[in-house]
mmCIF file of C-alpha atoms in Angstrom:
data_model
loop_
_atom_site.group_PDB
_atom_site.id
_atom_site.type_symbol
_atom_site.label_atom_id
_atom_site.label_comp_id
_atom_site.label_asym_id
_atom_site.label_seq_id
_atom_site.Cartn_x
_atom_site.Cartn_y
_atom_site.Cartn_z
ATOM 1 C CA MET B 8 56.595 33.226 23.029
ATOM 2 C CA ASP B 9 54.816 33.889 26.326
ATOM 3 C CA VAL B 10 56.587 37.155 27.220
ATOM 4 C CA GLY B 11 54.988 37.291 30.648
ATOM 5 C CA ARG B 12 56.169 33.789 31.552
ATOM 6 C CA VAL B 13 59.713 34.542 30.351
ATOM 7 C CA VAL B 14 59.913 37.724 32.423
ATOM 8 C CA LEU B 15 58.529 35.995 35.500
ATOM 9 C CA SER B 16 61.087 33.226 35.076
ATOM 10 C CA ILE B 17 63.928 35.758 35.000
ATOM 11 C CA ALA B 18 62.495 37.566 38.015
ATOM 12 C CA GLU B 19 62.194 34.362 39.998
ATOM 13 C CA ARG B 20 65.834 33.524 39.278
ATOM 14 C CA LEU B 21 67.431 36.942 39.785
ATOM 15 C CA ASP B 22 65.113 39.168 41.808
ATOM 16 C CA SER B 23 65.757 39.225 45.550
ATOM 17 C CA GLU B 24 63.529 37.379 47.979
ATOM 18 C CA VAL B 25 62.764 40.765 49.552
ATOM 19 C CA ARG B 26 60.260 41.512 46.789
ATOM 20 C CA SER B 27 56.684 41.837 47.966
ATOM 21 C CA TYR B 28 53.982 43.101 45.614
ATOM 22 C CA SER B 29 55.058 40.837 42.759
ATOM 23 C CA ARG B 30 54.163 37.903 44.993
ATOM 24 C CA ARG B 31 50.685 39.295 45.637
ATOM 25 C CA TRP B 32 50.110 40.056 41.955
ATOM 26 C CA PRO B 33 52.101 37.534 39.844
ATOM 27 C CA VAL B 34 51.634 39.214 36.491
ATOM 28 C CA VAL B 35 53.951 41.210 34.221
ATOM 29 C CA PHE B 36 52.552 44.684 33.595
ATOM 30 C CA GLY B 37 53.345 46.289 30.278
ATOM 31 C CA ARG B 38 51.601 49.672 30.300
ATOM 32 C CA ALA B 39 49.346 51.881 32.361
ATOM 33 C CA ARG B 40 46.962 54.777 31.867
ATOM 34 C CA GLY B 41 44.672 56.566 34.270
ATOM 35 C CA SER B 42 43.217 54.122 36.791
ATOM 36 C CA ARG B 43 44.337 50.962 34.970
ATOM 37 C CA LEU B 44 47.375 48.775 34.597
ATOM 38 C CA TYR B 45 47.598 46.314 31.704
ATOM 39 C CA GLY B 46 49.344 42.966 31.686
ATOM 40 C CA VAL B 47 51.542 42.093 28.733
ATOM 41 C CA ASP B 48 48.661 39.904 27.600
ATOM 42 C CA GLY B 49 46.482 43.011 27.408
ATOM 43 C CA ARG B 50 44.309 42.202 30.426
ATOM 44 C CA PRO B 51 43.287 45.366 32.309
ATOM 45 C CA TYR B 52 43.494 45.691 36.080
ATOM 46 C CA LEU B 53 41.618 48.416 37.936
ATOM 47 C CA ASP B 54 44.274 49.974 40.152
ATOM 48 C CA PHE B 55 43.089 50.771 43.682
ATOM 49 C CA PHE B 56 46.681 50.539 44.904
ATOM 50 C CA ALA B 57 48.062 53.498 42.912
ATOM 51 C CA GLY B 58 51.685 52.929 43.785
ATOM 52 C CA ALA B 59 50.868 52.857 47.506
ATOM 53 C CA GLY B 60 49.508 56.374 47.135
ATOM 54 C CA THR B 61 52.168 57.649 44.730
ATOM 55 C CA LEU B 62 49.817 58.049 41.761
ATOM 56 C CA ASN B 63 47.143 60.424 43.049
ATOM 57 C CA TYR B 64 46.669 61.740 39.505
ATOM 58 C CA GLY B 65 46.701 58.332 37.865
ATOM 59 C CA HIS B 66 49.142 56.630 35.522
ATOM 60 C CA ASN B 67 50.745 58.603 32.690
ATOM 61 C CA HIS B 68 48.561 61.676 32.977
ATOM 62 C CA PRO B 69 48.740 63.242 29.480
ATOM 63 C CA VAL B 70 49.301 66.824 30.670
ATOM 64 C CA LEU B 71 52.088 65.817 33.023
ATOM 65 C CA LYS B 72 53.613 63.529 30.428
ATOM 66 C CA ARG B 73 53.659 66.333 27.892
ATOM 67 C CA ALA B 74 55.459 68.657 30.327
ATOM 68 C CA LEU B 75 58.021 65.937 31.050
ATOM 69 C CA VAL B 76 58.615 65.077 27.391
ATOM 70 C CA ASP B 77 58.961 68.748 26.450
ATOM 71 C CA TYR B 78 61.542 69.260 29.180
ATOM 72 C CA LEU B 79 63.553 66.262 27.985
ATOM 73 C CA GLU B 80 63.316 67.241 24.327
ATOM 74 C CA ASN B 81 64.673 70.686 25.212
ATOM 75 C CA ASP B 82 67.686 69.113 26.952
ATOM 76 C CA GLY B 83 66.574 70.262 30.400
ATOM 77 C CA VAL B 84 68.955 69.520 33.246
ATOM 78 C CA THR B 85 68.121 66.102 34.699
ATOM 79 C CA HIS B 86 70.544 65.817 37.613
ATOM 80 C CA ALA B 87 71.721 68.827 39.580
ATOM 81 C CA LEU B 88 72.091 67.932 43.284
ATOM 82 C CA ASP B 89 71.147 71.257 44.919
ATOM 83 C CA MET B 90 72.386 73.565 42.187
ATOM 84 C CA TRP B 91 69.933 76.156 40.906
ATOM 85 C CA THR B 92 68.010 75.078 37.834
ATOM 86 C CA VAL B 93 64.966 76.374 36.005
ATOM 87 C CA ALA B 94 63.027 73.286 37.152
ATOM 88 C CA ARG B 95 63.893 73.831 40.816
ATOM 89 C CA GLU B 96 63.017 77.527 40.716
ATOM 90 C CA ASN B 97 59.750 76.809 38.923
ATOM 91 C CA LEU B 98 58.762 74.222 41.520
ATOM 92 C CA LEU B 99 59.487 76.523 44.456
ATOM 93 C CA GLU B 100 57.568 79.409 42.901
ATOM 94 C CA THR B 101 54.592 77.165 42.123
ATOM 95 C CA LEU B 102 54.602 75.586 45.578
ATOM 96 C CA GLU B 103 54.589 78.988 47.232
ATOM 97 C CA GLU B 104 51.976 80.527 44.932
ATOM 98 C CA LYS B 105 49.496 77.637 44.761
ATOM 99 C CA ILE B 106 49.969 75.763 48.045
ATOM 100 C CA LEU B 107 51.707 77.698 50.818
ATOM 101 C CA ALA B 108 50.578 81.308 50.353
ATOM 102 C CA PRO B 109 46.843 80.545 49.925
ATOM 103 C CA ARG B 110 46.945 78.602 53.202
ATOM 104 C CA GLY B 111 48.933 81.234 55.069
ATOM 105 C CA LEU B 112 51.795 78.785 55.622
ATOM 106 C CA GLU B 113 55.367 80.026 55.887
ATOM 107 C CA TYR B 114 57.679 77.076 55.402
ATOM 108 C CA LYS B 115 61.159 76.767 54.005
ATOM 109 C CA VAL B 116 61.749 73.781 51.749
ATOM 110 C CA VAL B 117 64.345 71.082 52.329
ATOM 111 C CA PHE B 118 65.132 68.754 49.418
ATOM 112 C CA PRO B 119 66.286 65.732 51.461
ATOM 113 C CA GLY B 120 66.546 63.043 48.769
ATOM 114 C CA PRO B 121 64.227 61.003 46.574
ATOM 115 C CA ALA B 122 62.144 59.014 49.076
ATOM 116 C CA GLY B 123 59.778 59.506 51.976
ATOM 117 C CA ALA B 124 62.276 58.008 54.404
ATOM 118 C CA ASN B 125 64.706 60.771 53.398
ATOM 119 C CA ALA B 126 62.102 63.363 54.377
ATOM 120 C CA VAL B 127 61.585 61.697 57.751
ATOM 121 C CA GLU B 128 65.318 61.347 58.400
ATOM 122 C CA ALA B 129 65.834 65.041 57.672
ATOM 123 C CA ALA B 130 62.999 66.009 60.015
ATOM 124 C CA LEU B 131 64.322 63.868 62.873
ATOM 125 C CA LYS B 132 67.870 65.167 62.485
ATOM 126 C CA LEU B 133 66.775 68.777 62.307
ATOM 127 C CA ALA B 134 64.396 68.456 65.270
ATOM 128 C CA ARG B 135 67.242 67.237 67.457
ATOM 129 C CA LYS B 136 69.644 69.884 66.176
ATOM 130 C CA ALA B 137 67.182 72.758 66.543
ATOM 131 C CA THR B 138 65.993 71.832 70.045
ATOM 132 C CA GLY B 139 69.147 70.355 71.541
ATOM 133 C CA ARG B 140 67.036 67.411 72.718
ATOM 134 C CA LYS B 141 67.392 63.821 71.591
ATOM 135 C CA TRP B 142 64.118 61.930 72.233
ATOM 136 C CA VAL B 143 61.360 61.590 69.632
ATOM 137 C CA ALA B 144 57.873 60.297 70.369
ATOM 138 C CA HIS B 145 55.899 58.270 67.853
ATOM 139 C CA PHE B 146 52.626 56.358 67.986
ATOM 140 C CA SER B 147 51.428 52.783 68.075
ATOM 141 C CA ASN B 148 50.994 51.290 64.582
ATOM 142 C CA ALA B 149 52.933 54.163 63.000
ATOM 143 C CA PHE B 150 54.903 53.683 59.795
ATOM 144 C CA HIS B 151 57.488 56.237 58.685
ATOM 145 C CA GLY B 152 59.954 54.337 56.502
ATOM 146 C CA MET B 153 62.591 51.607 56.546
ATOM 147 C CA THR B 154 65.885 53.438 57.133
ATOM 148 C CA LEU B 155 67.303 53.260 60.659
ATOM 149 C CA GLY B 156 66.124 56.656 61.826
ATOM 150 C CA ALA B 157 62.673 56.142 60.346
ATOM 151 C CA LEU B 158 62.511 52.631 61.804
ATOM 152 C CA SER B 159 63.142 54.067 65.252
ATOM 153 C CA VAL B 160 59.776 55.856 65.071
ATOM 154 C CA ASN B 161 57.807 52.951 63.624
ATOM 155 C CA GLY B 162 55.128 51.435 65.820
ATOM 156 C CA ASN B 163 55.118 47.918 64.377
ATOM 157 C CA PRO B 164 57.422 45.585 66.365
ATOM 158 C CA ALA B 165 58.025 43.264 63.412
ATOM 159 C CA ILE B 166 59.088 46.157 61.189
ATOM 160 C CA ARG B 167 61.320 47.553 63.933
ATOM 161 C CA ARG B 168 63.056 44.169 64.252
ATOM 162 C CA SER B 169 64.071 44.354 60.595
ATOM 163 C CA ALA B 170 66.707 46.900 61.658
ATOM 164 C CA GLY B 171 68.789 44.095 63.136
ATOM 165 C CA THR B 172 70.088 46.438 65.816
ATOM 166 C CA ALA B 173 68.887 48.560 68.693
ATOM 167 C CA LEU B 174 66.729 51.578 67.829
ATOM 168 C CA ALA B 175 67.418 54.252 70.388
ATOM 169 C CA ASP B 176 66.069 57.588 71.641
ATOM 170 C CA SER B 177 62.423 57.079 70.757
ATOM 171 C CA VAL B 178 59.290 56.376 72.749
ATOM 172 C CA GLU B 179 55.905 55.019 71.702
ATOM 173 C CA LEU B 180 52.595 56.620 72.679
ATOM 174 C CA PRO B 181 49.029 55.373 72.059
ATOM 175 C CA TYR B 182 47.429 56.636 68.855
ATOM 176 C CA ASP B 183 44.006 58.264 68.837
ATOM 177 C CA GLU B 184 42.467 54.987 67.747
ATOM 178 C CA ASP B 185 42.700 54.057 71.435
ATOM 179 C CA HIS B 186 40.531 57.102 72.248
ATOM 180 C CA LEU B 187 42.816 58.323 74.990
ATOM 181 C CA GLY B 188 42.775 62.047 75.615
ATOM 182 C CA VAL B 189 45.820 64.201 75.046
ATOM 183 C CA ALA B 190 46.020 64.750 78.799
ATOM 184 C CA ASP B 191 46.795 61.043 79.028
ATOM 185 C CA ILE B 192 49.410 61.385 76.306
ATOM 186 C CA GLU B 193 50.945 64.398 78.048
ATOM 187 C CA GLY B 194 51.207 62.343 81.213
ATOM 188 C CA ARG B 195 52.781 59.419 79.365
ATOM 189 C CA LEU B 196 55.204 61.735 77.621
ATOM 190 C CA ALA B 197 56.148 63.274 80.944
ATOM 191 C CA ALA B 198 56.780 59.803 82.345
ATOM 192 C CA SER B 199 58.829 58.666 79.332
ATOM 193 C CA ALA B 200 62.598 58.504 79.166
ATOM 194 C CA GLY B 201 62.802 61.869 77.435
ATOM 195 C CA GLY B 202 60.139 63.555 79.507
ATOM 196 C CA LEU B 203 58.602 66.885 78.572
ATOM 197 C CA THR B 204 61.965 68.669 78.602
ATOM 198 C CA GLY B 205 64.029 66.070 76.765
ATOM 199 C CA THR B 206 61.697 65.300 73.878
ATOM 200 C CA ALA B 207 62.650 67.022 70.635
ATOM 201 C CA ALA B 208 59.613 66.124 68.554
ATOM 202 C CA VAL B 209 56.458 64.126 68.143
ATOM 203 C CA ILE B 210 55.907 62.578 64.703
ATOM 204 C CA VAL B 211 52.374 61.634 63.688
ATOM 205 C CA GLU B 212 50.208 60.602 60.742
ATOM 206 C CA THR B 213 46.708 62.095 60.644
ATOM 207 C CA VAL B 214 45.623 58.837 59.021
ATOM 208 C CA GLN B 215 47.813 55.800 59.554
ATOM 209 C CA GLY B 216 48.018 54.162 56.151
ATOM 210 C CA GLU B 217 50.258 51.149 56.648
ATOM 211 C CA GLY B 218 49.100 50.978 60.257
ATOM 212 C CA GLY B 219 45.553 50.032 59.262
ATOM 213 C CA ILE B 220 43.720 53.166 58.008
ATOM 214 C CA ASN B 221 43.390 54.526 61.542
ATOM 215 C CA VAL B 222 41.982 58.065 61.524
ATOM 216 C CA ALA B 223 42.922 60.631 64.167
ATOM 217 C CA ARG B 224 40.151 62.961 65.273
ATOM 218 C CA ALA B 225 40.613 66.636 64.393
ATOM 219 C CA GLU B 226 40.160 67.649 68.041
ATOM 220 C CA TRP B 227 42.838 65.150 69.085
ATOM 221 C CA MET B 228 45.244 66.625 66.545
ATOM 222 C CA ARG B 229 44.528 70.136 67.858
ATOM 223 C CA GLU B 230 45.136 69.116 71.451
ATOM 224 C CA LEU B 231 48.305 67.263 70.482
ATOM 225 C CA ALA B 232 49.574 70.391 68.736
ATOM 226 C CA ALA B 233 48.752 72.451 71.829
ATOM 227 C CA VAL B 234 50.676 70.079 74.100
ATOM 228 C CA CYS B 235 53.697 70.295 71.812
ATOM 229 C CA ARG B 236 53.591 74.102 71.831
ATOM 230 C CA ARG B 237 53.306 74.248 75.623
ATOM 231 C CA HIS B 238 56.458 72.206 76.095
ATOM 232 C CA GLY B 239 58.610 73.314 73.177
ATOM 233 C CA VAL B 240 58.246 69.944 71.456
ATOM 234 C CA LEU B 241 58.227 70.120 67.654
ATOM 235 C CA LEU B 242 55.250 68.598 65.855
ATOM 236 C CA ILE B 243 56.142 66.673 62.701
ATOM 237 C CA VAL B 244 53.288 65.559 60.453
ATOM 238 C CA ASP B 245 54.167 62.703 58.128
ATOM 239 C CA ASP B 246 52.012 63.504 55.090
ATOM 240 C CA ILE B 247 53.900 61.203 52.762
ATOM 241 C CA GLN B 248 50.909 59.016 51.911
ATOM 242 C CA MET B 249 47.992 61.173 53.077
ATOM 243 C CA GLY B 250 49.157 64.495 51.620
ATOM 244 C CA CYS B 251 48.754 65.866 48.099
ATOM 245 C CA GLY B 252 44.963 65.647 48.318
ATOM 246 C CA ARG B 253 44.496 62.052 49.437
ATOM 247 C CA VAL B 254 41.925 63.005 52.100
ATOM 248 C CA GLY B 255 40.555 66.025 50.193
ATOM 249 C CA SER B 256 42.632 69.030 51.250
ATOM 250 C CA PHE B 257 46.197 69.249 49.950
ATOM 251 C CA PHE B 258 47.630 68.721 53.449
ATOM 252 C CA SER B 259 45.852 66.164 55.594
ATOM 253 C CA PHE B 260 46.117 68.374 58.688
ATOM 254 C CA GLU B 261 44.180 71.310 57.209
ATOM 255 C CA ASP B 262 40.783 70.177 58.515
ATOM 256 C CA ALA B 263 42.190 70.175 62.044
ATOM 257 C CA GLY B 264 43.301 73.791 61.667
ATOM 258 C CA ILE B 265 46.859 73.191 62.869
ATOM 259 C CA GLU B 266 50.246 74.261 61.536
ATOM 260 C CA PRO B 267 52.923 71.618 62.169
ATOM 261 C CA ASP B 268 56.504 72.667 62.721
ATOM 262 C CA MET B 269 57.591 70.265 59.986
ATOM 263 C CA VAL B 270 55.787 68.388 57.226
ATOM 264 C CA CYS B 271 57.161 65.359 55.372
ATOM 265 C CA LEU B 272 56.013 64.924 51.765
ATOM 266 C CA SER B 273 56.841 62.334 49.120
ATOM 267 C CA LYS B 274 54.910 59.784 47.037
ATOM 268 C CA SER B 275 52.444 61.930 45.025
ATOM 269 C CA ILE B 276 54.318 65.218 45.404
ATOM 270 C CA SER B 277 56.053 64.546 42.065
ATOM 271 C CA GLY B 278 52.659 63.977 40.441
ATOM 272 C CA TYR B 279 53.901 61.308 38.043
ATOM 273 C CA GLY B 280 55.400 58.551 40.149
ATOM 274 C CA LEU B 281 58.928 59.926 39.895
ATOM 275 C CA PRO B 282 61.101 59.800 43.046
ATOM 276 C CA MET B 283 60.874 63.003 45.076
ATOM 277 C CA ALA B 284 60.546 64.118 48.689
ATOM 278 C CA LEU B 285 60.305 67.421 50.541
ATOM 279 C CA THR B 286 60.588 68.376 54.192
ATOM 280 C CA LEU B 287 58.809 71.641 54.960
ATOM 281 C CA ILE B 288 60.102 73.476 58.042
ATOM 282 C CA ARG B 289 59.273 76.651 59.913
ATOM 283 C CA PRO B 290 61.863 79.302 58.918
ATOM 284 C CA GLU B 291 63.282 79.654 62.433
ATOM 285 C CA LEU B 292 64.130 75.945 62.404
ATOM 286 C CA ASP B 293 66.392 76.300 59.378
ATOM 287 C CA VAL B 294 69.608 75.925 61.359
ATOM 288 C CA TRP B 295 71.373 73.583 58.950
ATOM 289 C CA GLU B 296 75.002 74.100 58.052
ATOM 290 C CA PRO B 297 75.624 73.835 54.286
ATOM 291 C CA ALA B 298 75.509 70.164 53.190
ATOM 292 C CA GLU B 299 74.737 68.993 56.744
ATOM 293 C CA HIS B 300 71.959 66.909 55.241
ATOM 294 C CA ASN B 301 72.534 65.945 51.629
ATOM 295 C CA GLY B 302 72.123 63.278 48.986
ATOM 296 C CA THR B 303 73.146 62.756 45.378
ATOM 297 C CA PHE B 304 69.568 62.610 44.103
ATOM 298 C CA ARG B 305 68.097 65.519 46.045
ATOM 299 C CA GLY B 306 67.900 67.465 42.791
ATOM 300 C CA PHE B 307 65.978 65.182 40.407
ATOM 301 C CA SER B 308 64.708 67.790 37.974
ATOM 302 C CA LEU B 309 62.306 65.513 36.093
ATOM 303 C CA ALA B 310 60.274 65.106 39.274
ATOM 304 C CA PHE B 311 60.373 68.877 39.818
ATOM 305 C CA VAL B 312 58.869 69.424 36.376
ATOM 306 C CA THR B 313 55.922 67.092 36.869
ATOM 307 C CA ALA B 314 55.428 68.250 40.466
ATOM 308 C CA ALA B 315 55.055 71.884 39.434
ATOM 309 C CA GLU B 316 52.778 70.967 36.533
ATOM 310 C CA SER B 317 50.534 68.792 38.726
ATOM 311 C CA ILE B 318 50.195 71.568 41.302
ATOM 312 C CA ARG B 319 49.236 74.098 38.639
ATOM 313 C CA LEU B 320 46.822 71.654 37.036
ATOM 314 C CA TYR B 321 45.017 70.436 40.151
ATOM 315 C CA TRP B 322 45.596 72.986 42.915
ATOM 316 C CA SER B 323 44.810 76.308 41.247
ATOM 317 C CA ASP B 324 41.237 75.872 42.521
ATOM 318 C CA ASP B 325 39.291 73.564 44.854
ATOM 319 C CA GLU B 326 37.754 71.327 42.191
ATOM 320 C CA LEU B 327 39.911 68.285 42.973
ATOM 321 C CA GLU B 328 39.395 68.699 46.701
ATOM 322 C CA ARG B 329 35.617 68.764 46.334
ATOM 323 C CA SER B 330 35.705 65.837 43.914
ATOM 324 C CA THR B 331 37.871 63.743 46.245
ATOM 325 C CA ARG B 332 35.586 64.345 49.194
ATOM 326 C CA ALA B 333 32.528 63.393 47.130
ATOM 327 C CA LYS B 334 34.149 60.259 45.735
ATOM 328 C CA GLY B 335 35.314 59.362 49.226
ATOM 329 C CA GLU B 336 31.731 59.522 50.470
ATOM 330 C CA GLN B 337 30.615 57.363 47.534
ATOM 331 C CA ALA B 338 33.252 54.721 48.237
ATOM 332 C CA ALA B 339 32.703 54.814 52.002
ATOM 333 C CA GLY B 340 28.974 54.322 51.490
ATOM 334 C CA GLY B 341 29.688 51.304 49.306
ATOM 335 C CA LEU B 342 31.961 49.822 51.969
ATOM 336 C CA GLU B 343 29.274 50.268 54.593
ATOM 337 C CA GLN B 344 26.849 48.385 52.364
ATOM 338 C CA ILE B 345 29.324 45.531 52.015
ATOM 339 C CA VAL B 346 29.752 45.411 55.803
ATOM 340 C CA ALA B 347 25.969 45.312 56.266
ATOM 341 C CA SER B 348 25.701 42.456 53.760
ATOM 342 C CA TYR B 349 27.860 40.149 55.902
ATOM 343 C CA PRO B 350 26.782 40.599 59.531
ATOM 344 C CA GLY B 351 28.720 38.780 62.195
ATOM 345 C CA GLN B 352 31.831 38.398 60.030
ATOM 346 C CA GLY B 353 33.973 40.969 61.835
ATOM 347 C CA LEU B 354 33.910 43.490 58.978
ATOM 348 C CA ALA B 355 34.071 47.263 59.450
ATOM 349 C CA ALA B 356 34.640 50.219 57.150
ATOM 350 C CA CYS B 357 37.238 52.844 57.999
ATOM 351 C CA GLY B 358 39.073 55.771 56.479
ATOM 352 C CA ARG B 359 38.851 59.333 55.284
ATOM 353 C CA GLY B 360 38.629 60.849 51.812
ATOM 354 C CA LEU B 361 40.015 58.364 49.312
ATOM 355 C CA ALA B 362 42.118 56.547 51.894
ATOM 356 C CA LEU B 363 39.723 53.798 52.866
ATOM 357 C CA GLY B 364 39.824 50.350 54.354
ATOM 358 C CA LEU B 365 37.744 47.275 55.034
ATOM 359 C CA ARG B 366 38.658 45.769 58.391
ATOM 360 C CA THR B 367 38.333 41.996 58.516
ATOM 361 C CA ALA B 368 38.587 39.280 61.130
ATOM 362 C CA GLY B 369 42.303 38.853 60.430
ATOM 363 C CA GLY B 370 45.152 38.782 57.955
ATOM 364 C CA ALA B 371 44.138 35.465 56.401
ATOM 365 C CA THR B 372 40.708 36.800 55.505
ATOM 366 C CA ALA B 373 42.126 40.047 54.124
ATOM 367 C CA ASP B 374 44.637 38.109 52.019
ATOM 368 C CA ARG B 375 41.887 35.939 50.558
ATOM 369 C CA ILE B 376 39.836 39.021 49.682
ATOM 370 C CA SER B 377 42.840 40.675 48.025
ATOM 371 C CA ALA B 378 43.638 37.503 46.057
ATOM 372 C CA ALA B 379 40.020 37.104 44.948
ATOM 373 C CA ALA B 380 39.930 40.743 43.841
ATOM 374 C CA PHE B 381 43.100 40.256 41.791
ATOM 375 C CA GLU B 382 41.540 37.286 40.030
ATOM 376 C CA ARG B 383 38.646 39.583 39.118
ATOM 377 C CA GLY B 384 40.910 42.365 37.840
ATOM 378 C CA LEU B 385 41.185 44.680 40.867
ATOM 379 C CA LEU B 386 44.415 45.533 42.693
ATOM 380 C CA LEU B 387 43.990 45.950 46.464
ATOM 381 C CA GLU B 388 46.724 45.661 49.064
ATOM 382 C CA THR B 389 46.368 44.899 52.747
ATOM 383 C CA CYS B 390 47.650 46.783 55.770
ATOM 384 C CA GLY B 391 47.483 46.925 59.543
ATOM 385 C CA PRO B 392 49.663 45.325 62.217
ATOM 386 C CA ALA B 393 48.435 41.831 61.277
ATOM 387 C CA GLY B 394 47.536 42.633 57.665
ATOM 388 C CA GLY B 395 43.844 42.447 58.480
ATOM 389 C CA VAL B 396 42.678 45.559 56.602
ATOM 390 C CA VAL B 397 41.948 45.602 52.868
ATOM 391 C CA LYS B 398 43.160 48.993 51.703
ATOM 392 C CA LEU B 399 41.615 51.163 48.975
ATOM 393 C CA LEU B 400 43.874 53.894 47.564
ATOM 394 C CA PRO B 401 42.575 54.690 44.070
ATOM 395 C CA PRO B 402 43.882 57.603 42.044
ATOM 396 C CA LEU B 403 42.026 60.789 43.008
ATOM 397 C CA THR B 404 41.132 61.102 39.336
ATOM 398 C CA VAL B 405 39.263 57.778 39.349
ATOM 399 C CA SER B 406 35.801 57.948 37.786
ATOM 400 C CA THR B 407 32.649 57.356 39.812
ATOM 401 C CA GLY B 408 31.913 54.461 37.472
ATOM 402 C CA ASP B 409 35.227 52.823 38.324
ATOM 403 C CA ILE B 410 34.495 53.258 42.029
ATOM 404 C CA ASP B 411 31.191 51.440 41.544
ATOM 405 C CA ARG B 412 32.952 48.711 39.564
ATOM 406 C CA ALA B 413 35.627 48.292 42.243
ATOM 407 C CA LEU B 414 32.962 48.003 44.939
ATOM 408 C CA GLU B 415 31.171 45.318 42.915
ATOM 409 C CA ILE B 416 34.404 43.348 42.604
ATOM 410 C CA LEU B 417 35.188 43.844 46.274
ATOM 411 C CA ASP B 418 31.735 42.617 47.275
ATOM 412 C CA ALA B 419 32.137 39.495 45.153
ATOM 413 C CA SER B 420 35.626 38.966 46.566
ATOM 414 C CA VAL B 421 34.427 39.257 50.154
ATOM 415 C CA LYS B 422 31.658 36.759 49.444
ATOM 416 C CA SER B 423 34.137 34.348 47.882
ATOM 417 C CA ALA B 424 36.700 34.758 50.683
ATOM 418 C CA LEU B 425 34.163 34.259 53.463
ATOM 419 C CA ALA B 426 32.748 31.182 51.748
ATOM 420 C CA THR B 427 36.165 29.514 51.646
ATOM 421 C CA GLN B 428 37.453 30.386 55.111
ATOM 422 C CA VAL B 429 37.911 27.510 57.506
#
């Protein structure tokens, strides 16, 4: 029996039309380890998608798996809402000792629910409650999630339309990709519906992942933070995809030398691909009433276990940070070589750390490159407002040899895609 064909047949009959990645990669995956997924037929696929940035430490890391299995075998509490458990206490202690204290950061921790959108929703609600203001500014090409509050601060018109209703009390500003100074942004904010005195918060990604791997300059981030401080506007950094070491440092804003008022974390914070999100807030902003923001799965202990273990394993020193920066330079250099090999084709390399992209002439070209890479055993998604950027998000633990192999496949895929374009 062709197990893969049977499973695909069931999926095609029962799975909703809303599915996405299974259309891009029509294969049934049976297992995964490190930087590879394996189809049920045993074929390996080099994974430069990594769960859209959820698997910074790779698939089924043995140390994290052991911690998880031990916890389960000892009948550890799995579900606890916001009750105190050993797993919750251990996570908080580890987060403070290994991440917050060494960076001089004093944040309280909100457990908003299992997904990044939960972290964003909590931040938006709290910003409005703490400031007494209602407007929130976001940026062009931003992506912050698919719930209604998160959709209201998305910068992609097509994604915003998916709400099916009006999205109120938000205003869009130009992202640093447009190379406008913060003085321009301050003026636009002053002229917006909320103005400088009615805007509760600005939410920003230091690198826009879904928006097209657009990188904000460190000096722009510093000036943006200064504008927010001058006018009592809270600065929220969405580090859901770019945090947990994706650009090198644990938080993506560290290189800019700023301290946001709130930080949204999810994806790789659990370390193992388990659902988990955190919203970090300055202590004076902790004005919640008990249960004012809640959710049934805000206390998923299995994710707490692997999160704490991954932090101890990878963030007790700077080895992973240095490795990520070096691998990022290796991959970026390879992308530049690919760009140079196809002059006049509208290609450009972009990104930071191990969040990298290959800009193409448009979504059709990017789709052909992604499809050709899949045929050759490499998983790459696309991003950007028109899907014109081929996105590289490998596990941070990827080997240098696998980076070289992925670049070889990408080069061949670009050549194939350009040869077949009309």
